[in-house]
PDB file of C-alpha atoms in Angstrom:
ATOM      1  CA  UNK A 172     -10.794-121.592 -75.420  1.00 51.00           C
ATOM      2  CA  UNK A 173      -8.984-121.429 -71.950  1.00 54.00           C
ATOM      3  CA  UNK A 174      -6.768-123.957 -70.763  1.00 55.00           C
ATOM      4  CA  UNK A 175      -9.658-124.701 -68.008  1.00 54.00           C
ATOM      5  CA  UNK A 176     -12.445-125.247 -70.319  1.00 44.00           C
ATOM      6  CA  UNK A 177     -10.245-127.129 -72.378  1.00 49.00           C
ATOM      7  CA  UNK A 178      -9.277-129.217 -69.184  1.00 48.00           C
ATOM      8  CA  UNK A 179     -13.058-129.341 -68.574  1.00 53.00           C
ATOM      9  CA  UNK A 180     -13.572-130.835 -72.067  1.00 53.00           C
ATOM     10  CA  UNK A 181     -11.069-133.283 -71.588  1.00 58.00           C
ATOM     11  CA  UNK A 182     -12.717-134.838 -68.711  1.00 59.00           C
ATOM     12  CA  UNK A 183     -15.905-134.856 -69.927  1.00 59.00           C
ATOM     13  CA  UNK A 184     -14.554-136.738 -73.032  1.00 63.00           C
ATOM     14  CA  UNK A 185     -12.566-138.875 -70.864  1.00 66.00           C
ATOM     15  CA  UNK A 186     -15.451-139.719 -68.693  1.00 70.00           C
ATOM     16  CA  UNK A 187     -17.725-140.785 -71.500  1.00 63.00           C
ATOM     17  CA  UNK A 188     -14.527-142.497 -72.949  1.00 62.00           C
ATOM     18  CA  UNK A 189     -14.270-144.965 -70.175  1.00 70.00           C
ATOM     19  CA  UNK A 190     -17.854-145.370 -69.660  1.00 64.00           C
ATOM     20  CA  UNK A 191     -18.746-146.476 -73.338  1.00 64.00           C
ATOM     21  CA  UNK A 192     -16.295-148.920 -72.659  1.00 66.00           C
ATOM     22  CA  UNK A 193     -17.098-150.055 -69.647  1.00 71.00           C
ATOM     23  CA  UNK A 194     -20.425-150.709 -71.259  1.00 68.00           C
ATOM     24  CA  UNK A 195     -19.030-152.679 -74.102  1.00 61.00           C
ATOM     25  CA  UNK A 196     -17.714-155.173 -72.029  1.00 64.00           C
ATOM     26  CA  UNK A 197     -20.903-155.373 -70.195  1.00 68.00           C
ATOM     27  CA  UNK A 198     -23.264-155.739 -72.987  1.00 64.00           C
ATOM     28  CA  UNK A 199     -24.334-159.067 -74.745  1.00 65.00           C
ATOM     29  CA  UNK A 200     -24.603-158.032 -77.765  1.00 70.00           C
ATOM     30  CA  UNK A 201     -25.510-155.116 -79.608  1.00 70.00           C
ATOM     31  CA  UNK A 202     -29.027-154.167 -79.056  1.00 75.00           C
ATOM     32  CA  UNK A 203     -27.946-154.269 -75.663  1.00 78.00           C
ATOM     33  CA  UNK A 204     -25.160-151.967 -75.682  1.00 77.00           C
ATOM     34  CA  UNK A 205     -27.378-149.456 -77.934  1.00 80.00           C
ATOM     35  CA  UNK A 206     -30.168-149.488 -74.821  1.00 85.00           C
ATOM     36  CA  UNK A 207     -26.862-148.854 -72.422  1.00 84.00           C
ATOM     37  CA  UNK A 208     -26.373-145.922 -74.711  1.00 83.00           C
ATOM     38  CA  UNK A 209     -29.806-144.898 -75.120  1.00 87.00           C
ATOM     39  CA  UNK A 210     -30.195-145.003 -71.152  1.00 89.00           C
ATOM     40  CA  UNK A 211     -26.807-143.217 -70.417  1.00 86.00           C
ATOM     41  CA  UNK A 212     -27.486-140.538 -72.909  1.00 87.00           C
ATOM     42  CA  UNK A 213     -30.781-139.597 -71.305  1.00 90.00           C
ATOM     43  CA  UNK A 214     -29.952-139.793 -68.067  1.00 89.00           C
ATOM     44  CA  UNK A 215     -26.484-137.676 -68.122  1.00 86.00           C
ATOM     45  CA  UNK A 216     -28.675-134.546 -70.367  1.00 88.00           C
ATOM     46  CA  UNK A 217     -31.699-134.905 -68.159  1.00 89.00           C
ATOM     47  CA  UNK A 218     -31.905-132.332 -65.337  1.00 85.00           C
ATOM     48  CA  UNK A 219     -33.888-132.042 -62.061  1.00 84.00           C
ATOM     49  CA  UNK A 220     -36.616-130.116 -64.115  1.00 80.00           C
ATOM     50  CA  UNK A 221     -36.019-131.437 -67.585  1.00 85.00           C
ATOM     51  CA  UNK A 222     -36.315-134.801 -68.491  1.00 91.00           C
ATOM     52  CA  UNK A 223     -34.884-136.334 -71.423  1.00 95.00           C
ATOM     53  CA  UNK A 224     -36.031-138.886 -73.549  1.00 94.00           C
ATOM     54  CA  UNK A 225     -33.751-140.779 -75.883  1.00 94.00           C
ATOM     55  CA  UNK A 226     -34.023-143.188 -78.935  1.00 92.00           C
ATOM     56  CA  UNK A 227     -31.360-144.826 -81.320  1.00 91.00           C
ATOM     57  CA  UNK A 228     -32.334-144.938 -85.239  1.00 90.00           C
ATOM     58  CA  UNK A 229     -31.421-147.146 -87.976  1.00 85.00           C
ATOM     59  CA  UNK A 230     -32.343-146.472 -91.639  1.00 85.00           C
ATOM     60  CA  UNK A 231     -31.654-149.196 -93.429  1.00 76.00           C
ATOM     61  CA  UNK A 232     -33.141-149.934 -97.230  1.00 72.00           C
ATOM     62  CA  UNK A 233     -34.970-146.951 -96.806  1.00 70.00           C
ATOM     63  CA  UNK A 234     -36.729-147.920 -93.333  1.00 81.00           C
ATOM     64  CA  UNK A 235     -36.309-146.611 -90.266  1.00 85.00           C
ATOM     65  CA  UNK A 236     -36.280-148.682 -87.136  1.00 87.00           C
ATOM     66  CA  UNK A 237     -35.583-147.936 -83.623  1.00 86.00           C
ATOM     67  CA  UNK A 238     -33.002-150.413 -82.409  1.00 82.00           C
ATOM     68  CA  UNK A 239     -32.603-148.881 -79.024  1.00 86.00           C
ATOM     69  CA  UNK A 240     -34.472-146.404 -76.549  1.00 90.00           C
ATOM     70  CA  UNK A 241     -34.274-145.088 -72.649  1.00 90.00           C
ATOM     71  CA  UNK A 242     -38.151-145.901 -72.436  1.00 90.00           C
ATOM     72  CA  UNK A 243     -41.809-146.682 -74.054  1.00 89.00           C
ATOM     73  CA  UNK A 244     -42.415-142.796 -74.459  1.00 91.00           C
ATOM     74  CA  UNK A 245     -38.715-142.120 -76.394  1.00 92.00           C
ATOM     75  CA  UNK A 246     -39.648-145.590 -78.932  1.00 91.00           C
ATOM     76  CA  UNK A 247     -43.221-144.097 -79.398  1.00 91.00           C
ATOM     77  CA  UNK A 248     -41.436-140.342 -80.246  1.00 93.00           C
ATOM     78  CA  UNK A 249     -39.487-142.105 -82.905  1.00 93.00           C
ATOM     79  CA  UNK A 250     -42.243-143.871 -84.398  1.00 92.00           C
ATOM     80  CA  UNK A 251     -44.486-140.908 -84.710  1.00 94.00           C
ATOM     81  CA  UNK A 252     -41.677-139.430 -86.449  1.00 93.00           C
ATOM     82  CA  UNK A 253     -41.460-142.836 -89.152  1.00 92.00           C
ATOM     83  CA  UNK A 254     -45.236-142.246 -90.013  1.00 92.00           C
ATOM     84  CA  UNK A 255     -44.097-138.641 -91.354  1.00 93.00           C
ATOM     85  CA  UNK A 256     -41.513-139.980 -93.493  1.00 90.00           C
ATOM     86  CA  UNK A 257     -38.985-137.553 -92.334  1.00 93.00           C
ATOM     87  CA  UNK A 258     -38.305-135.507 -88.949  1.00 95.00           C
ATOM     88  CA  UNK A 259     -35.001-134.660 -87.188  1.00 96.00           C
ATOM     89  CA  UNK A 260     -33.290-137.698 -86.608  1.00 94.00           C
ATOM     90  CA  UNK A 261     -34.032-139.371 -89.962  1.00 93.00           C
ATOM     91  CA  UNK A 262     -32.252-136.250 -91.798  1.00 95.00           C
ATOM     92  CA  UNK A 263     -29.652-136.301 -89.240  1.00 95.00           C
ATOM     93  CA  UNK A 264     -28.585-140.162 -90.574  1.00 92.00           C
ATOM     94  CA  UNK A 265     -29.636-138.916 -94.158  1.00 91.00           C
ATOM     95  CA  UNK A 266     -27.181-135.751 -94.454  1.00 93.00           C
ATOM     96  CA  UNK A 267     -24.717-137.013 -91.502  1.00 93.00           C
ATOM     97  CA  UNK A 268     -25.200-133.449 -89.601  1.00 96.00           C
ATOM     98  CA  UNK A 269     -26.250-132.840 -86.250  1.00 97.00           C
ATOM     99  CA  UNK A 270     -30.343-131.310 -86.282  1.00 97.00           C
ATOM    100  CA  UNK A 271     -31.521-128.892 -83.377  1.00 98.00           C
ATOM    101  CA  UNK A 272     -34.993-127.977 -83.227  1.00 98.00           C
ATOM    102  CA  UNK A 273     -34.761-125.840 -80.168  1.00 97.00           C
ATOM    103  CA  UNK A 274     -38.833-125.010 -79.959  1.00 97.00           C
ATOM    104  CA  UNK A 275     -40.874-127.317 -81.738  1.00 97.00           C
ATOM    105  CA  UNK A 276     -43.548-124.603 -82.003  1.00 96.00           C
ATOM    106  CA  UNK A 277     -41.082-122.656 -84.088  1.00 96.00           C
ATOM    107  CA  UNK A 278     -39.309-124.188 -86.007  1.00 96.00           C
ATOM    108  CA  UNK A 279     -40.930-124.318 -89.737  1.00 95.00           C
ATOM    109  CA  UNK A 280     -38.820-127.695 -91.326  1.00 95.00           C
ATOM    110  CA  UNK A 281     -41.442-129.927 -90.777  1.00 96.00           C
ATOM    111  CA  UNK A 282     -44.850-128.751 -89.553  1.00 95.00           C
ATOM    112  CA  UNK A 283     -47.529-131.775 -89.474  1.00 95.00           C
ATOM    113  CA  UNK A 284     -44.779-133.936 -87.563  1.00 96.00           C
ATOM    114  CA  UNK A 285     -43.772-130.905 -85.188  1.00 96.00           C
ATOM    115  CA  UNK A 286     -47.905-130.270 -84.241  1.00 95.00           C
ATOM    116  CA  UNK A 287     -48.261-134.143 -82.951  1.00 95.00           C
ATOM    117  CA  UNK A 288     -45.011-133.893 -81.346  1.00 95.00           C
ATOM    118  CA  UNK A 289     -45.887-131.249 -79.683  1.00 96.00           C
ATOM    119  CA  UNK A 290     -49.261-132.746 -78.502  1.00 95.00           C
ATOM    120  CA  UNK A 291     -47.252-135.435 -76.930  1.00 94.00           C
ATOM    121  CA  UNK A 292     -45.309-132.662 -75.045  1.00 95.00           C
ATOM    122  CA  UNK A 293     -42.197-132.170 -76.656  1.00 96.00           C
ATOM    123  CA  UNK A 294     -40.756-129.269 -77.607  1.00 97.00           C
ATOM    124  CA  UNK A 295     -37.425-129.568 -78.165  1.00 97.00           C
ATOM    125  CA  UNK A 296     -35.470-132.201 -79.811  1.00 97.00           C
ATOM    126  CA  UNK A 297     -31.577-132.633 -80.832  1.00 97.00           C
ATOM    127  CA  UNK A 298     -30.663-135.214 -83.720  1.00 97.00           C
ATOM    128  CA  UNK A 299     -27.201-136.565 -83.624  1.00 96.00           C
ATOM    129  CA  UNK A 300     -25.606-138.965 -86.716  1.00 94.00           C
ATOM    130  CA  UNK A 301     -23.438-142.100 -85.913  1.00 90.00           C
ATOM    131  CA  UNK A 302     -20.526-142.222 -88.623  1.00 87.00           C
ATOM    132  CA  UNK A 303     -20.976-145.856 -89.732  1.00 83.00           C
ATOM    133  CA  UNK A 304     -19.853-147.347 -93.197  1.00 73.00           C
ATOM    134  CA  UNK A 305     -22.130-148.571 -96.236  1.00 71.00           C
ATOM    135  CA  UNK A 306     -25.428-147.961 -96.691  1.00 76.00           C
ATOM    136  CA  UNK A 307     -26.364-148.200 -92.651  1.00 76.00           C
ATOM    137  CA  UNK A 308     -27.192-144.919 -91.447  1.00 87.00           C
ATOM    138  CA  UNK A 309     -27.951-143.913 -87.767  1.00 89.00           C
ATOM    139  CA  UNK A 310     -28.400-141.018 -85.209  1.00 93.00           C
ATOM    140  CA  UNK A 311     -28.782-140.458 -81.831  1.00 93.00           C
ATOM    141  CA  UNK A 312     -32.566-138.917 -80.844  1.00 95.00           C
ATOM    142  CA  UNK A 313     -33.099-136.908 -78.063  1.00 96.00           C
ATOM    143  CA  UNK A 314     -36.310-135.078 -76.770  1.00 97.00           C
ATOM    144  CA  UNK A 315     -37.221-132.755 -74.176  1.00 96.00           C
ATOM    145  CA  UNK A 316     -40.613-131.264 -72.517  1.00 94.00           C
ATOM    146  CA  UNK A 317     -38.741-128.464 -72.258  1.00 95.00           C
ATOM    147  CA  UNK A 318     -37.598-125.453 -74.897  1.00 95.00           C
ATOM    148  CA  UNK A 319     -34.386-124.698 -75.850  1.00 94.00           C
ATOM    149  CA  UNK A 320     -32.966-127.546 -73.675  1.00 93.00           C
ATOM    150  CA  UNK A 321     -30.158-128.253 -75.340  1.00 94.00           C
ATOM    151  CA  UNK A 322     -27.378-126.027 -74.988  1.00 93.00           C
ATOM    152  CA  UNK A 323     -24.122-126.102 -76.593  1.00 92.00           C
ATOM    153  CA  UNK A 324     -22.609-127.838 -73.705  1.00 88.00           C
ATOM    154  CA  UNK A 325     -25.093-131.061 -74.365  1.00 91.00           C
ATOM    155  CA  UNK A 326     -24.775-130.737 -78.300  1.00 94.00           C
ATOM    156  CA  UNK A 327     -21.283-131.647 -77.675  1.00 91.00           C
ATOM    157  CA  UNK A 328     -21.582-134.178 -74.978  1.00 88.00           C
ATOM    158  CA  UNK A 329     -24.207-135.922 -77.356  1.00 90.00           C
ATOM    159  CA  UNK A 330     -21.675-135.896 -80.316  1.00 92.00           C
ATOM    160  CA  UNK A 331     -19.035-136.995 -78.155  1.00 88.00           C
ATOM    161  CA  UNK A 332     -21.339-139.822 -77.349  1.00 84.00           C
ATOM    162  CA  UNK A 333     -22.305-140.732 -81.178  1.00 88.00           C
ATOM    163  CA  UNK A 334     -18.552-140.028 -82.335  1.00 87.00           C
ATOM    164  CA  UNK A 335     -16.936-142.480 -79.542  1.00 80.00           C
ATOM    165  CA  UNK A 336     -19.673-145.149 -79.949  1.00 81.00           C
ATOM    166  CA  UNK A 337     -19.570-145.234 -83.766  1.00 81.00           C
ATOM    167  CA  UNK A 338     -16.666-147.790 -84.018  1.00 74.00           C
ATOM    168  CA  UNK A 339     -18.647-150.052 -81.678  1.00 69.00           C
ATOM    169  CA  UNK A 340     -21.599-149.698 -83.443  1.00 72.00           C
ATOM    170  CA  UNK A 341     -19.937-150.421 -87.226  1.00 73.00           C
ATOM    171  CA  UNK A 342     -17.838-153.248 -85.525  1.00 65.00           C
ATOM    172  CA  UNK A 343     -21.493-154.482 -84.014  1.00 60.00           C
ATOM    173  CA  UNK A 344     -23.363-153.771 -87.542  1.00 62.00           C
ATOM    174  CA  UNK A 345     -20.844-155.751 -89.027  1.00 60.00           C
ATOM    175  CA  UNK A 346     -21.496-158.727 -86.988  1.00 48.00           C
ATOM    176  CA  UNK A 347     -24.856-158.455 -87.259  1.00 52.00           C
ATOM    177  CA  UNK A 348     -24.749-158.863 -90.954  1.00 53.00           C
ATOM    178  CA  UNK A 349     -22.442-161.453 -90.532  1.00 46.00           C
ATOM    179  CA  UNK A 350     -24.632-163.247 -88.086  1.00 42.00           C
ATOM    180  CA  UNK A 351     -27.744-162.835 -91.135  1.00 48.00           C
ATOM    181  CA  UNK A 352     -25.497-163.888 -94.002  1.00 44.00           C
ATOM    182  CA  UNK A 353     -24.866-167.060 -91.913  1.00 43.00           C
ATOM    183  CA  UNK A 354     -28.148-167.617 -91.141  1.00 48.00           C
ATOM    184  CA  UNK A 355     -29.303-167.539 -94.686  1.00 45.00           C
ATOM    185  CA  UNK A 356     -26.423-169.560 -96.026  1.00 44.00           C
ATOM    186  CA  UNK A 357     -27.585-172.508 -92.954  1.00 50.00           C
ATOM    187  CA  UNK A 358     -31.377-172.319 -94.013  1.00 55.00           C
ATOM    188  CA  UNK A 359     -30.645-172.085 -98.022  1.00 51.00           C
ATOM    189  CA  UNK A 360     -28.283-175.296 -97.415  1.00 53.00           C
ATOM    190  CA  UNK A 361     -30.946-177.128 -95.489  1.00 58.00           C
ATOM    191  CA  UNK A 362     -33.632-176.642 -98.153  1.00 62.00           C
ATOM    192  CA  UNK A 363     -31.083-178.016-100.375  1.00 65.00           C
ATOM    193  CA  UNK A 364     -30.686-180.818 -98.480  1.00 73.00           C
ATOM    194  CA  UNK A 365     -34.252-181.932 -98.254  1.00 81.00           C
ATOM    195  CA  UNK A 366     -34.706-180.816-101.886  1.00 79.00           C
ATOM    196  CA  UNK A 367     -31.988-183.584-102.871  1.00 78.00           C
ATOM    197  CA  UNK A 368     -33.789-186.123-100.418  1.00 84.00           C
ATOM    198  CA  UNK A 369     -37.230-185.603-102.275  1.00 85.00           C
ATOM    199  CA  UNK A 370     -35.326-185.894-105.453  1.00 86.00           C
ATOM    200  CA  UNK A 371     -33.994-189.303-104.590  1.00 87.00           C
ATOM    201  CA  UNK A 372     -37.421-190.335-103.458  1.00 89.00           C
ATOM    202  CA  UNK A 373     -39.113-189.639-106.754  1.00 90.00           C
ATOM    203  CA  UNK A 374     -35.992-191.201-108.644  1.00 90.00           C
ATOM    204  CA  UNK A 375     -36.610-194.253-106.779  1.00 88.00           C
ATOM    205  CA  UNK A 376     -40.591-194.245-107.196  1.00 88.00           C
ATOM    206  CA  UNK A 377     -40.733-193.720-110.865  1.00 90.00           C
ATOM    207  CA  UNK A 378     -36.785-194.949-111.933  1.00 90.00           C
ATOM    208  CA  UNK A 379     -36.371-192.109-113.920  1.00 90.00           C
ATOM    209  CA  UNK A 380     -32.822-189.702-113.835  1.00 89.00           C
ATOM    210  CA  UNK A 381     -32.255-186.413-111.369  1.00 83.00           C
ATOM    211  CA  UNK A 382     -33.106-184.575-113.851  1.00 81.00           C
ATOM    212  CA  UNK A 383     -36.823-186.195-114.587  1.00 87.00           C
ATOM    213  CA  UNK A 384     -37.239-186.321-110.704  1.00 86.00           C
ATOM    214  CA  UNK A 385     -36.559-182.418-110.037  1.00 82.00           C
ATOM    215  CA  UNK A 386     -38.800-181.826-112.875  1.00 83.00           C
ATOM    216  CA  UNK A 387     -41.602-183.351-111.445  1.00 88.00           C
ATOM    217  CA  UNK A 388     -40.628-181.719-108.085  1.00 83.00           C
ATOM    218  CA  UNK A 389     -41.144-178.539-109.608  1.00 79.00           C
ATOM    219  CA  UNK A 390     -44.455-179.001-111.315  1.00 83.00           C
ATOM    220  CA  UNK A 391     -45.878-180.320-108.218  1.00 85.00           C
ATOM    221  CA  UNK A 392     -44.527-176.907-106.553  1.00 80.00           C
ATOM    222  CA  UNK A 393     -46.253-174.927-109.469  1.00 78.00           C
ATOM    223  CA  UNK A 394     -49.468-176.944-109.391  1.00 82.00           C
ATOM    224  CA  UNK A 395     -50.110-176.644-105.688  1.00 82.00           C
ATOM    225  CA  UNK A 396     -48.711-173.082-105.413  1.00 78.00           C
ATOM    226  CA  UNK A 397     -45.898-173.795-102.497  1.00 80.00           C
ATOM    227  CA  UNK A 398     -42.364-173.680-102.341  1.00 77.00           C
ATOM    228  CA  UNK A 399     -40.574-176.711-103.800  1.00 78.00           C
ATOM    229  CA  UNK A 400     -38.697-176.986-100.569  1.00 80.00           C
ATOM    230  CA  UNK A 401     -41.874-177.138 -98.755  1.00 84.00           C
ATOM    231  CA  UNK A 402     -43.253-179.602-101.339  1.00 85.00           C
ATOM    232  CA  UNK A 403     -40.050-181.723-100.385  1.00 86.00           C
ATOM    233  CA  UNK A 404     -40.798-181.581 -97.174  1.00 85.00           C
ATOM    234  CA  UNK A 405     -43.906-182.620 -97.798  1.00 87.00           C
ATOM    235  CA  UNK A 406     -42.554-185.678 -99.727  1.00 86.00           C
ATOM    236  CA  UNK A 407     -40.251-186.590 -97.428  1.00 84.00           C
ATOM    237  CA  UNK A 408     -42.539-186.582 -94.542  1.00 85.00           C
ATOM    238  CA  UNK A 409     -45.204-188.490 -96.526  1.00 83.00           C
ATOM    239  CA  UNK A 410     -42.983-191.922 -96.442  1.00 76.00           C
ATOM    240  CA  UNK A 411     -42.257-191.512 -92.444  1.00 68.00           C
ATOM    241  CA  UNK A 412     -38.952-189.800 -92.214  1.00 55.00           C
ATOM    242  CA  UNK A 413     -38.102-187.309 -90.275  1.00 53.00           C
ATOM    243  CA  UNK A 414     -36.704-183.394 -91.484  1.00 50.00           C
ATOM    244  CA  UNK A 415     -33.179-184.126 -92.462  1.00 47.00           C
ATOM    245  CA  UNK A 416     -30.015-182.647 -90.713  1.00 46.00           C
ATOM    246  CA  UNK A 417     -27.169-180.570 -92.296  1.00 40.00           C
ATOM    247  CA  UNK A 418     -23.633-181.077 -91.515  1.00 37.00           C
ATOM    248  CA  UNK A 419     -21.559-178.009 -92.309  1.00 36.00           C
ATOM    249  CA  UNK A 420     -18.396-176.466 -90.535  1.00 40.00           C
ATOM    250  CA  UNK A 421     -18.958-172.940 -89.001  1.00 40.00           C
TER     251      UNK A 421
END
């Protein structure tokens, strides 16, 4: 490589480098930040006579899910690919390895999905991994109208994309999780808290122990086919008071 390629490089990196996080201060949160992506990806690979459509996937559990895309047409690419099974950018997150299909009409990996691409007009596509941790998996998806769009030049800007925004996207991931974890632990304490109110009622009503009262909570739930928190809050509504409120620290 010559020291002006490798100066060219640089810059390029450097660019992208200050732009990613420029757009991490920007964004919200991270669905936002993935659609700053999504957008910047397209339009920086996009030419005057090749536009480029781009979509962010997560396969999580086993399903796939675009979190982030530069329009309607990229999200509705990606989901034609989910009702295959399997495509480009879901093997790109499986095997963490960039995927080229230069010419759709070609390329023999995976025909069915390939022929309805291509009746949507694509014919080329480039599948990019994000190097996240646990069992999140994720990759960059670009398409083109065009064959043989993307040239070695644009399979490295899109891996410097996915490589740089990586750490943002575990750090985000991580939150994320955090964010669910916390919302489950808030609504599993708040069923136990109107569980523990219905149990009091029934203690009350028929003077018999906690144990006696939670019993009879639960055969109600059996009998009628609900939720014994919903049967509490049934209970509990039944004698005029209102849900109750739980006090935790964050």
């Amino acid at each position: 490589m010559s020291s002006e390629v490798a100066a060219q490089n640089d810059k390029a990196e450097s660019a992208i480098h200050d732009h990613l996080h420029s757009l991490i201060l920007q964004s919200v949160d991270v669905e936002d930040f993935l659609d700053g992506l999504a957008n910047y990806s397209a339009q920086s690979l996009s030419t005057p006579g090749g536009k480029v459509l781009c979509g962010v996937t997560v396969l999580r559990d086993r399903k796939a899910a675009t979190v982030a895309s530069s329009s309607v047409q990229a999200g509705r690419m990606d989901e034609i690919q989910y009702s295959f099974g399997d495509g480009p950018c879901m093997t790109a997150s499986r095997v963490q390895a960039t995927i080229y299909v230069p010419s759709v009409a070609e390329d023999s990996r995976w025909p069915e999905y390939l022929a309805v691409i291509a009746e949507h007009g694509i014919r080329s596509i480039l599948a990019v991994p994000f190097n996240l941790e646990g069992d999140a998996k994720a990759a960059l998806n670009l398409y083109s109208e065009k064959a043989a769009t993307f040239d070695a030049h644009a399979i490295d800007l899109a891996e410097s994309y996915t490589r740089q925004a990586s750490q943002a996207l575990r750090l985000g991931l991580r939150f994320a999780q955090h964010i669910d974890t916390a919302s489950n632990l808030r609504s599993a304490m708040e069923s136990r808290t109107v569980i523990d109110l219905a149990v009091g009622i029934i203690m009350a009503q028929n003077r018999c122990s906690q144990e006696r009262a939670f019993g009879i909570l639960s055969s109600a739930s059996s009998t009628r086919h609900m939720k014994v928190r919903d049967v509490a809050s049934t209970l509990v509504a039944s004698i005029g008071q209102e849900a109750p409120n739980t006090h935790y620290e964050n």
